[in-house]
Coordinates of C-alpha atoms in Angstrom, one line a residue:
Chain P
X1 CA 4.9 -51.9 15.9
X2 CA 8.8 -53.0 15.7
X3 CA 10.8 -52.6 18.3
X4 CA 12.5 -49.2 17.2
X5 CA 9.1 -47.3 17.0
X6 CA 8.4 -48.1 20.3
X7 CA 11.0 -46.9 21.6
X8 CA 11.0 -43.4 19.5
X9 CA 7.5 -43.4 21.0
X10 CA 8.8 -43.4 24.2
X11 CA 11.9 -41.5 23.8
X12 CA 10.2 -37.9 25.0
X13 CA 13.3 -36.1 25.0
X14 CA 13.3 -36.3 21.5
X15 CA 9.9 -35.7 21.3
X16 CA 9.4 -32.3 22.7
X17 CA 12.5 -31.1 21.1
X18 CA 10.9 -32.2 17.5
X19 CA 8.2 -29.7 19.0
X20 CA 10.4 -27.4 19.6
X21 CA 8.9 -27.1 23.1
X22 CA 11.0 -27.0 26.9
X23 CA 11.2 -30.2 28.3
X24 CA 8.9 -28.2 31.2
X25 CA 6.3 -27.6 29.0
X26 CA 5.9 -30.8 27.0
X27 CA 3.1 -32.8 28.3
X28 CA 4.4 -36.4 27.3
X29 CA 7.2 -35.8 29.7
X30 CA 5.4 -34.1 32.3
X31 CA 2.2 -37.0 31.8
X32 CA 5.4 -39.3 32.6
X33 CA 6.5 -37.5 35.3
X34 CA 3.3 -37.1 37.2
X35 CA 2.8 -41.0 36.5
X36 CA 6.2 -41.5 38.6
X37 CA 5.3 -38.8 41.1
X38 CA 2.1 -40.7 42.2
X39 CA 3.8 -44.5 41.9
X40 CA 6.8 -42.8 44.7
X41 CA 3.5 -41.1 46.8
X42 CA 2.0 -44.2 46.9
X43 CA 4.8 -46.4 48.1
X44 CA 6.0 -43.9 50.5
X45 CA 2.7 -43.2 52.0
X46 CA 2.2 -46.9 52.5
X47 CA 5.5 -47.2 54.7
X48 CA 5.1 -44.0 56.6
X49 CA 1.5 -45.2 57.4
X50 CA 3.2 -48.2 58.5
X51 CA 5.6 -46.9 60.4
X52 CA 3.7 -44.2 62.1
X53 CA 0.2 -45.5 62.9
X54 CA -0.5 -43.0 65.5
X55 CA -0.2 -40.2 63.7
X56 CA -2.3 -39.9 61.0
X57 CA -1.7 -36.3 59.9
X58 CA 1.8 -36.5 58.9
X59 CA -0.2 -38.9 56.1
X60 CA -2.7 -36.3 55.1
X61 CA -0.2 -33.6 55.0
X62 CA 2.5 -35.6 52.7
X63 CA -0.7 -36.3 50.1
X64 CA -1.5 -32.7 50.4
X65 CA 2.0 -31.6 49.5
X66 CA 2.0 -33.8 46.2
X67 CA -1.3 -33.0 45.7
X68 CA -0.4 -29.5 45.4
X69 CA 2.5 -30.4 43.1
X70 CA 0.8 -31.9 40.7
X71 CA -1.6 -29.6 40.1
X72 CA 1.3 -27.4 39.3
X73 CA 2.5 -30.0 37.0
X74 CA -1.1 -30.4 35.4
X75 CA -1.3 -26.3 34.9
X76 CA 2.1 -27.1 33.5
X77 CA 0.8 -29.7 31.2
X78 CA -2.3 -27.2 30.0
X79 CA 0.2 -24.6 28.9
X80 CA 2.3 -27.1 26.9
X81 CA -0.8 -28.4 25.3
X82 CA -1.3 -24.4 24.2
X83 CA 1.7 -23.8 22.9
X84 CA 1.4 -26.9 20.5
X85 CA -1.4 -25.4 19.7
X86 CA 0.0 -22.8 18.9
X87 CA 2.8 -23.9 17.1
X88 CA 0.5 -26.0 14.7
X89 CA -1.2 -22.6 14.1
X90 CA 1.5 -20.5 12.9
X91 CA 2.9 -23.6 10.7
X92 CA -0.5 -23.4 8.9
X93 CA -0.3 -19.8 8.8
X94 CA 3.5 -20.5 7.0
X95 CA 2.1 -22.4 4.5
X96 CA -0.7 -20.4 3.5
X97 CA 1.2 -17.4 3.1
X98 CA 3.7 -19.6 1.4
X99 CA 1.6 -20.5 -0.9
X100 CA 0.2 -17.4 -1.7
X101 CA 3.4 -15.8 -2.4
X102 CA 3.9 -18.8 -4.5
X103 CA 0.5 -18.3 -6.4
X104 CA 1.6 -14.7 -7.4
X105 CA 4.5 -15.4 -10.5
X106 CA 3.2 -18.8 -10.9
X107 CA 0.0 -16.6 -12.2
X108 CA 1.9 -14.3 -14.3
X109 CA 3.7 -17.4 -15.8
X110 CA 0.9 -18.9 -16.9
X111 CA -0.7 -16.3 -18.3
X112 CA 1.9 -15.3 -20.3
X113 CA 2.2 -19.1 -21.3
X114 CA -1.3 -18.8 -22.0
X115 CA -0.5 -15.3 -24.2
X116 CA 2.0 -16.9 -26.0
X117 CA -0.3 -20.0 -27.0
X118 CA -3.4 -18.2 -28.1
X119 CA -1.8 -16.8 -31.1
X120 CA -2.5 -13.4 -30.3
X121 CA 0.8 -12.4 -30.6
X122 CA 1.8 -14.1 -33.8
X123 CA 2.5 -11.4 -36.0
X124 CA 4.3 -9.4 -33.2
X125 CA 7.8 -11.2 -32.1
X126 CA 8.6 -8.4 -30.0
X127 CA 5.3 -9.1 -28.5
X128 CA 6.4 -12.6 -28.2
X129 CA 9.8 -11.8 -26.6
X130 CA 8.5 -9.4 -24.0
X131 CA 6.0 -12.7 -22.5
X132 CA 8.9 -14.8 -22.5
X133 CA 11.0 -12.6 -20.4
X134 CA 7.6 -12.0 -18.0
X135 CA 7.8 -15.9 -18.4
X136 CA 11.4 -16.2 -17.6
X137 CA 11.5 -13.2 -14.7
X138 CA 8.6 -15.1 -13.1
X139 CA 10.2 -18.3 -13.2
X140 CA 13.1 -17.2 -11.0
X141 CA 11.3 -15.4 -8.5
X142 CA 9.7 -19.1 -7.8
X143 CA 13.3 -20.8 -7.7
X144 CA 14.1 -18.1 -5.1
X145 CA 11.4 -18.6 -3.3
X146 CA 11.4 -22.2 -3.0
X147 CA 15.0 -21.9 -2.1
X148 CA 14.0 -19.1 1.0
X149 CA 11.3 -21.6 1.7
X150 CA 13.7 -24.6 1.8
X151 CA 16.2 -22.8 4.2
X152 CA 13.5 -21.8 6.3
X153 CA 11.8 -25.1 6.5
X154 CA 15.6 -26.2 8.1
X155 CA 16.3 -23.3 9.9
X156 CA 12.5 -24.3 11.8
X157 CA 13.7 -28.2 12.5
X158 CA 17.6 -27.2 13.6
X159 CA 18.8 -28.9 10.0
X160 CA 20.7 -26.2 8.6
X161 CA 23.8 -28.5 9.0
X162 CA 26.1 -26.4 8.7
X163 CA 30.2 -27.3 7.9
X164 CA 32.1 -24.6 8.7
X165 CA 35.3 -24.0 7.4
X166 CA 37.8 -21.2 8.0
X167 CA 37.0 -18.4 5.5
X168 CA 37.9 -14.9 5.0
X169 CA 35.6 -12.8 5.8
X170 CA 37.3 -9.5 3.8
X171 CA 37.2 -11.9 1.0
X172 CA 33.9 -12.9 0.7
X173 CA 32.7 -9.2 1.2
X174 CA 34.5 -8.3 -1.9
X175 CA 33.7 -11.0 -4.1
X176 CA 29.9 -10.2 -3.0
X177 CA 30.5 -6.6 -4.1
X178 CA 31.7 -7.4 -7.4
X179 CA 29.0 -9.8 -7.7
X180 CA 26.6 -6.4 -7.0
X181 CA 28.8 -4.0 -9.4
X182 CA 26.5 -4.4 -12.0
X183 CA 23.1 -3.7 -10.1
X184 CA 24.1 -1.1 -8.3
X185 CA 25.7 0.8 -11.2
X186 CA 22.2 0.5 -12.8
X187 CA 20.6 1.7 -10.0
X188 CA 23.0 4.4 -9.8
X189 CA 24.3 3.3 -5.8
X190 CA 28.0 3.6 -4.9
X191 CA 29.1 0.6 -3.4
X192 CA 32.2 1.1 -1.1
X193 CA 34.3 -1.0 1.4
X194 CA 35.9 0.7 4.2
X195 CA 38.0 -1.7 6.2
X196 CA 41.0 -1.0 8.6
X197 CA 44.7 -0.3 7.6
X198 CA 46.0 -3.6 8.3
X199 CA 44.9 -5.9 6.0
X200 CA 47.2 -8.9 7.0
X201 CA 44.9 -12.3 5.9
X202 CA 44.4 -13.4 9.1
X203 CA 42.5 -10.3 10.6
X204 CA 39.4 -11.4 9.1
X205 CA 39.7 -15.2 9.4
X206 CA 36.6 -17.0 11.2
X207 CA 35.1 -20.3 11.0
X208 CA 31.7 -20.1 9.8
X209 CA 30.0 -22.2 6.7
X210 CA 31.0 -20.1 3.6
X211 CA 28.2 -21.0 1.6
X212 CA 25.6 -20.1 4.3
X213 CA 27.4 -17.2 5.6
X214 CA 27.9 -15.7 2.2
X215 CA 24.1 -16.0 1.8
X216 CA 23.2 -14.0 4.8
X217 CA 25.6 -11.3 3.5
X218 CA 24.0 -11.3 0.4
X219 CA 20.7 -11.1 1.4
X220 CA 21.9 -7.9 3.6
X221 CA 23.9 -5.8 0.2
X222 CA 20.6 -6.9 -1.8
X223 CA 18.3 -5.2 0.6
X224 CA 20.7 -2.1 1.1
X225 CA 20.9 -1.9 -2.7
X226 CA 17.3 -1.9 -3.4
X227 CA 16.1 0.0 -0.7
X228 CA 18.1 3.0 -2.3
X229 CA 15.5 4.9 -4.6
X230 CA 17.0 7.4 -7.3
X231 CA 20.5 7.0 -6.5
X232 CA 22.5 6.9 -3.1
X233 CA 25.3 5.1 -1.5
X234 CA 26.1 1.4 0.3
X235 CA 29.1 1.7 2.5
X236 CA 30.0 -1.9 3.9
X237 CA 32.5 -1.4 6.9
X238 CA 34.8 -4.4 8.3
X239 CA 36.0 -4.0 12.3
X240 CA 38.2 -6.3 13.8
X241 CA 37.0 -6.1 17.7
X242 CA 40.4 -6.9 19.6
X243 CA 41.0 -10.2 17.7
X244 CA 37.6 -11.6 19.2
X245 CA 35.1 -10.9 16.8
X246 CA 34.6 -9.4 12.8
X247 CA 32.2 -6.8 12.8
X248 CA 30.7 -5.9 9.1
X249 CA 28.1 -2.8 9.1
X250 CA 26.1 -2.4 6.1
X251 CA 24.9 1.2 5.7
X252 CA 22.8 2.7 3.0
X253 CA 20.9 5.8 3.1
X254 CA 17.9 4.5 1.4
X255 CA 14.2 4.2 2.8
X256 CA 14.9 3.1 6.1
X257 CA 12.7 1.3 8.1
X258 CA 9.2 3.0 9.6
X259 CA 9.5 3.0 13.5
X260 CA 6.5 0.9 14.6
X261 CA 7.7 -2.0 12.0
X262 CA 11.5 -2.2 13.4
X263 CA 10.5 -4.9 15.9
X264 CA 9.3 -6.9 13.2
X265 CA 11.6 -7.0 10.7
X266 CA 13.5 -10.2 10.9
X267 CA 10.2 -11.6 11.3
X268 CA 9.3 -14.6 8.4
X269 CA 7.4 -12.9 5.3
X270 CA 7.3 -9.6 7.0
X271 CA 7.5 -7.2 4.5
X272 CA 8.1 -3.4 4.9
X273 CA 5.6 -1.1 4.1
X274 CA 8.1 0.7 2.3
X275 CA 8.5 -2.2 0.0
X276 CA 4.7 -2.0 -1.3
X277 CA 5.3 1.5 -1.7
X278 CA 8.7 1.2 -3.8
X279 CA 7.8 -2.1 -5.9
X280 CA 10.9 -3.6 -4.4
X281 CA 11.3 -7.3 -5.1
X282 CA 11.8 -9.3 -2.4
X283 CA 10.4 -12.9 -1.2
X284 CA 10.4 -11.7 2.9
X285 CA 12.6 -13.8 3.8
X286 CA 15.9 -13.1 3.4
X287 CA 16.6 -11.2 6.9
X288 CA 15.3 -14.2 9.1
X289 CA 17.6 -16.2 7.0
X290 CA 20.2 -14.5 7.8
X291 CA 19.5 -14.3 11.9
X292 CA 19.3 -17.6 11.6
X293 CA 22.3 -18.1 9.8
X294 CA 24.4 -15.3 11.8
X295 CA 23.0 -16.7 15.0
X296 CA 23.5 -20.8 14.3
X297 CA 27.2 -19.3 13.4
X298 CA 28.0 -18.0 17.3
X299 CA 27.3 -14.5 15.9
X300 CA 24.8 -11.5 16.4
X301 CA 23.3 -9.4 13.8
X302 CA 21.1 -6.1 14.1
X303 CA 20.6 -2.9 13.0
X304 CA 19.4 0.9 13.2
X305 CA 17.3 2.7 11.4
X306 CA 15.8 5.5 10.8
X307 CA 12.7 6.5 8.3
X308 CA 13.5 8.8 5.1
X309 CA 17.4 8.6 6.4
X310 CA 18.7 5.1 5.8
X311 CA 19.3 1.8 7.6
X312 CA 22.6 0.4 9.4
X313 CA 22.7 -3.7 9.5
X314 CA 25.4 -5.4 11.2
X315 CA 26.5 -8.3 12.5
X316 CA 29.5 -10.0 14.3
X317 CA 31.3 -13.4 14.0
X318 CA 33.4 -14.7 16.5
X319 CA 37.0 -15.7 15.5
X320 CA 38.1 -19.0 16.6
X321 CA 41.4 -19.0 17.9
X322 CA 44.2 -21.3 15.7
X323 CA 43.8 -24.8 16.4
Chain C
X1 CA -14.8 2.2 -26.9
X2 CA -15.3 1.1 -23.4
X3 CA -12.6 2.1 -20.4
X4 CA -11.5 -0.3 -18.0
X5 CA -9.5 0.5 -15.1
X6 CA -7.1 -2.4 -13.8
X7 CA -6.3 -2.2 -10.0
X8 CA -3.2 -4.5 -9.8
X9 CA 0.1 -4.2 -8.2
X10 CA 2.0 -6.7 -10.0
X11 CA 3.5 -4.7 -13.4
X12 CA 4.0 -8.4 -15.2
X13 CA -0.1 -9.1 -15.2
X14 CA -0.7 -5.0 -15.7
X15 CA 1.3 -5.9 -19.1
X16 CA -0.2 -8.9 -19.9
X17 CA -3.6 -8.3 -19.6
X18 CA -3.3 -4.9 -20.8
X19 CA -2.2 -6.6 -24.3
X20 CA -5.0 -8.5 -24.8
X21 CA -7.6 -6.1 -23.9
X22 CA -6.0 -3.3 -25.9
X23 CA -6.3 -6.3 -28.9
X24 CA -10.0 -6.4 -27.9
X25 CA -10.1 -2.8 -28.1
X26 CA -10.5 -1.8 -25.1
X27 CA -9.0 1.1 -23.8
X28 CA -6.7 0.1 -20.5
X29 CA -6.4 2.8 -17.9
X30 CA -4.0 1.6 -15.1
X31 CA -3.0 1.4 -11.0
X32 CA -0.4 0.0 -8.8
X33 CA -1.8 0.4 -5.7
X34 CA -5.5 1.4 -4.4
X35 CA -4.8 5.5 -4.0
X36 CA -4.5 5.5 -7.2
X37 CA -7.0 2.8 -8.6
X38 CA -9.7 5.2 -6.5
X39 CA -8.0 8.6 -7.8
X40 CA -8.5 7.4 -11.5
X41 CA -12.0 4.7 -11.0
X42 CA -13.7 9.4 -10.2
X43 CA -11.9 11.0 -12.4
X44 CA -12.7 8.6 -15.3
X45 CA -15.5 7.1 -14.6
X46 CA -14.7 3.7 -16.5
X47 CA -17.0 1.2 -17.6
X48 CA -15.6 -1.8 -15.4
X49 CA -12.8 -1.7 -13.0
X50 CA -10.8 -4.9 -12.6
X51 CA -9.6 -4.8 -8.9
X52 CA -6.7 -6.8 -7.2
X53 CA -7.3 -7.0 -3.0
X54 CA -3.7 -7.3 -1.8
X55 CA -2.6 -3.4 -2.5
X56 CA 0.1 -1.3 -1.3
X57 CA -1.5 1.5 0.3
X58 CA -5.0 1.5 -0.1
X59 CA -6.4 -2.4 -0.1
X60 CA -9.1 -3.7 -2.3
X61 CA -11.5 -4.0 0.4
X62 CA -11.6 -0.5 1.1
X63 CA -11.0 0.6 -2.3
X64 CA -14.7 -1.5 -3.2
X65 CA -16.1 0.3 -0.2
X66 CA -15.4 3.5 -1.2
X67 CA -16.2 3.1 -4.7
X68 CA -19.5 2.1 -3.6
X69 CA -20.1 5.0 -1.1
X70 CA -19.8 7.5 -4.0
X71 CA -22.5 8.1 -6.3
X72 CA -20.2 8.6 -9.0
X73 CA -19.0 5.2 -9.1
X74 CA -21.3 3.1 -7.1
X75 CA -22.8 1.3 -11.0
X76 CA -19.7 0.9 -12.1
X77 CA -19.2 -2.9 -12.4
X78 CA -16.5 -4.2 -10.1
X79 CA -14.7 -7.5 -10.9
X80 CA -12.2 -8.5 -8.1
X81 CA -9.4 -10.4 -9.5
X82 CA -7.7 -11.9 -6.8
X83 CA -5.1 -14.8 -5.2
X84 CA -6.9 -14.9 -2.1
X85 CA -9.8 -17.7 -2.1
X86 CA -10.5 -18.0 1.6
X87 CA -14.3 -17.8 1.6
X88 CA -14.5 -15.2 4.1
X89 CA -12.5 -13.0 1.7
X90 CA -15.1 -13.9 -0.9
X91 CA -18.4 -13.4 0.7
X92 CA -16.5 -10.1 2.2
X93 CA -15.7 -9.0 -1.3
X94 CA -19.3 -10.0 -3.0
X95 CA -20.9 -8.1 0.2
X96 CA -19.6 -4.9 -0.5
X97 CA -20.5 -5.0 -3.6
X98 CA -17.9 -6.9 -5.9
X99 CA -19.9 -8.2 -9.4
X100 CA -17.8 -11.1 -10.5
X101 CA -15.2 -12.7 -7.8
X102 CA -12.0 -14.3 -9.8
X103 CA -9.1 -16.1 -8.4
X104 CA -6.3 -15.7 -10.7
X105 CA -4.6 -18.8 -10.5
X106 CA -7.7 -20.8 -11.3
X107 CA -8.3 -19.4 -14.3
X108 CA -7.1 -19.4 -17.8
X109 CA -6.5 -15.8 -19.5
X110 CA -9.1 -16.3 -22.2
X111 CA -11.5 -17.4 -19.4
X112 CA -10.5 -13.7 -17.8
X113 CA -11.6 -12.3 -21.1
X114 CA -14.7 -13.7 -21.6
X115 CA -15.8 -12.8 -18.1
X116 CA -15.4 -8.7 -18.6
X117 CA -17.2 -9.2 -22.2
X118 CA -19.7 -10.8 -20.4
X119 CA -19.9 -8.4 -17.8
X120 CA -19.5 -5.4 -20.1
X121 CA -22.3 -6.3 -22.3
X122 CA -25.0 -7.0 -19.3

């Protein structure tokens, strides 16, 4: 063992926040700090002794005291064991769903592949064409979701690294909704911007990283857009709170989101109900991605919703004064 | 020519293996999601239903179950075609009743094939 490794072996601190566990709840500190506990006890119980041979119940009493301590430390050390524990679970949990999500175009692309090889199509090019673009469709779907999958898998160890720049906000919006021009015209949705009189540049100007930020967004207009069925309207709003903070509000009157799922929904994978019964596409990721993002950013995001009616998602940035 | 009713969510595989067992001459009756597998396995009575689990609605657990409560369907041949392989979804599945249990990804298409033939012509 070199030199190094022993010391990230004993570098707790960095330990339990690899775990992503309170330094209060992560036994390899607290196994440490009992260790220390009973080393002091020990030494001070041997000069008090000293000192104070006659009265022995000032002794007992001090080892009762740290006595009691440590068994709060050890009840301490049980419940950081469980949430390790726990965290292993819902990491095994990640990948299996992962990988059944994965499993589902990878299927459909090889059975097209497998279509296309057998020769049963060879006198139909149409046919042909119509497995390639099965081929091709399914193919994407498993870029996006390995790239959802990547940006959760930093989002979970605090690597986003993010490199903010300044970037305005009113920009980005609009270059997103051009970008969505074309889908929502085919799935007949207006898609509007409402945002305030003044639209002098530096109104909207916060220090985020674009890249990120822009995904977040994105991720929100896709799900307004798609939760639409047979036609509606996406009305993305742009507040300027006092020079503090941007607010954009994303509103659609699409599906909306049933009432007992609401607490859910920027859960990982969790996909509404609404979604099985629509056929919406969708890798179930793309809200906590954009917590995440929003929230690593200095900002909040949330929303309202109501069933049959429509959803509201917003969020809010800070803007960093000039420097 | 024998009817088979495919239970699937997923309108890429409805296509594909609808092709090739419309080639095979089959006729293909279809579902996207377990309401409507169950709606169409009574009022058609097909000769083999292939049944995804994971469905919006109405899962393929309880779509199996009810299929084999009724005495309309309970002989019609069930073969779950499937992504999920834990065993406990497996022996679940072959419990209630399931003939054949097939996870997708592990098999080939033509292997698909062969299976309902061979299950259509026991």
């Amino acid at each position: 063992m070199s030199l190094r490794e022993v010391y990230r072996q004993l570098n707790f601190f960095e330990q339990c926040r690899k775990n992503r566990i309170g330094l209060w709840q992560c036994p390899i500190f607290l196994f440490v700090l009992i260790g220390l506990i009973i080393i002091g006890t020990m030494l001070g119980i041997y000069f008090i002794a000293n000192k104070y041979t006659q009265s022995p119940e000032m002794v007992a009493l001090i080892i009762l005291a740290v006595t009691a301590f440590l068994m709060v430390v050890g009840y301490s050390v049980v419940q950081g064991f469980n949430r390790l524990v726990e965290v292993n679970k819902m990491k095994s949990e990640f990948v299996s769903v992962a990988s059944h999500q994965l499993r589902t175009p990878l299927t459909s692309l090889k059975w097209s592949l497998d279509m296309l090889l057998s020769g049963r199509l060879n006198d139909s090019w149409e046919y042909q064409l119509e497995q390639l673009k099965i081929a091709k469709e399914n193919n994407q779907r498993m870029i996006d979701l390995v790239n959802d999958l990547l940006d959760v898998s930093r989002i979970e160890d605090n690597s986003l690294g993010l490199r903010p720049e300044r970037v305005n906000l009113l920009d980005l919006v609009q270059n997103l909704i051009s970008k969505y021009a074309f889908l929502a015209k085919a799935s007949n949705v207006s898609l509007v911007l409402e945002a305030e009189e003044d639209l002098s540049a530096d109104k909207w100007e916060i220090f985020v990283d674009p890249k990120r930020i822009k995904l977040a967004i994105d991720n929100l207009i896709n799900n307004a857009v798609r939760y639409i069925h047979g036609g509606g309207m996406v009305k993305i709003r742009l507040k300027n709170n006092k020079n503090k903070s941007v607010r954009c509000e994303i509103e659609d009157n699409g599906v909306g989101v049933p009432k007992k799922e609401q607490k859910y929904i920027f859960q990982k994978f969790f996909r509404s109900q609404n979604i099985m019964k629509y056929q919406t596409e969708g890798t179930g990721l793309g809200l906590f991605i954009a917590k995440a993002v929003v929230e690593a950013s200095g900002g909040k995001i949330g929303f309202q919703s109501q069933e049959g009616k429509g959803s509201t998602f917003w969020f809010e940035l800070p803007i960093k004064s000039k420097t | 020519m024998k009817t088979i009713l495919f239970i699937e969510d997923e309108p890429t595989l409805q296509k594909t293996v609808g092709q090739v067992l419309e080639q095979e001459d089959y006729e293909i009756k279809s579902a996207l999601d377990g309401e409507i597998g169950l709606q169409l396995a009574k009022k058609e009575k097909p000769d083999l239903i292939l049944l995804d689990l994971i469905l919006p609605k109405l899962d393929g657990f309880r779509v199996l179950e009810e299929l084999k409560k009724d005495e309309m369907t309970k002989n019609i041949p069930v073969i779950v075609l499937t992504n999920l392989e834990s065993e406990a979804d497996v022996e679940r599945a072959m419990e209630l009743g399931a003939t054949t249990y097939l996870v997708k990804a592990n098999y080939e298409l033509e292997e698909v094939i062969t299976k309902i033939k061979q299950v259509l012509s026991s």
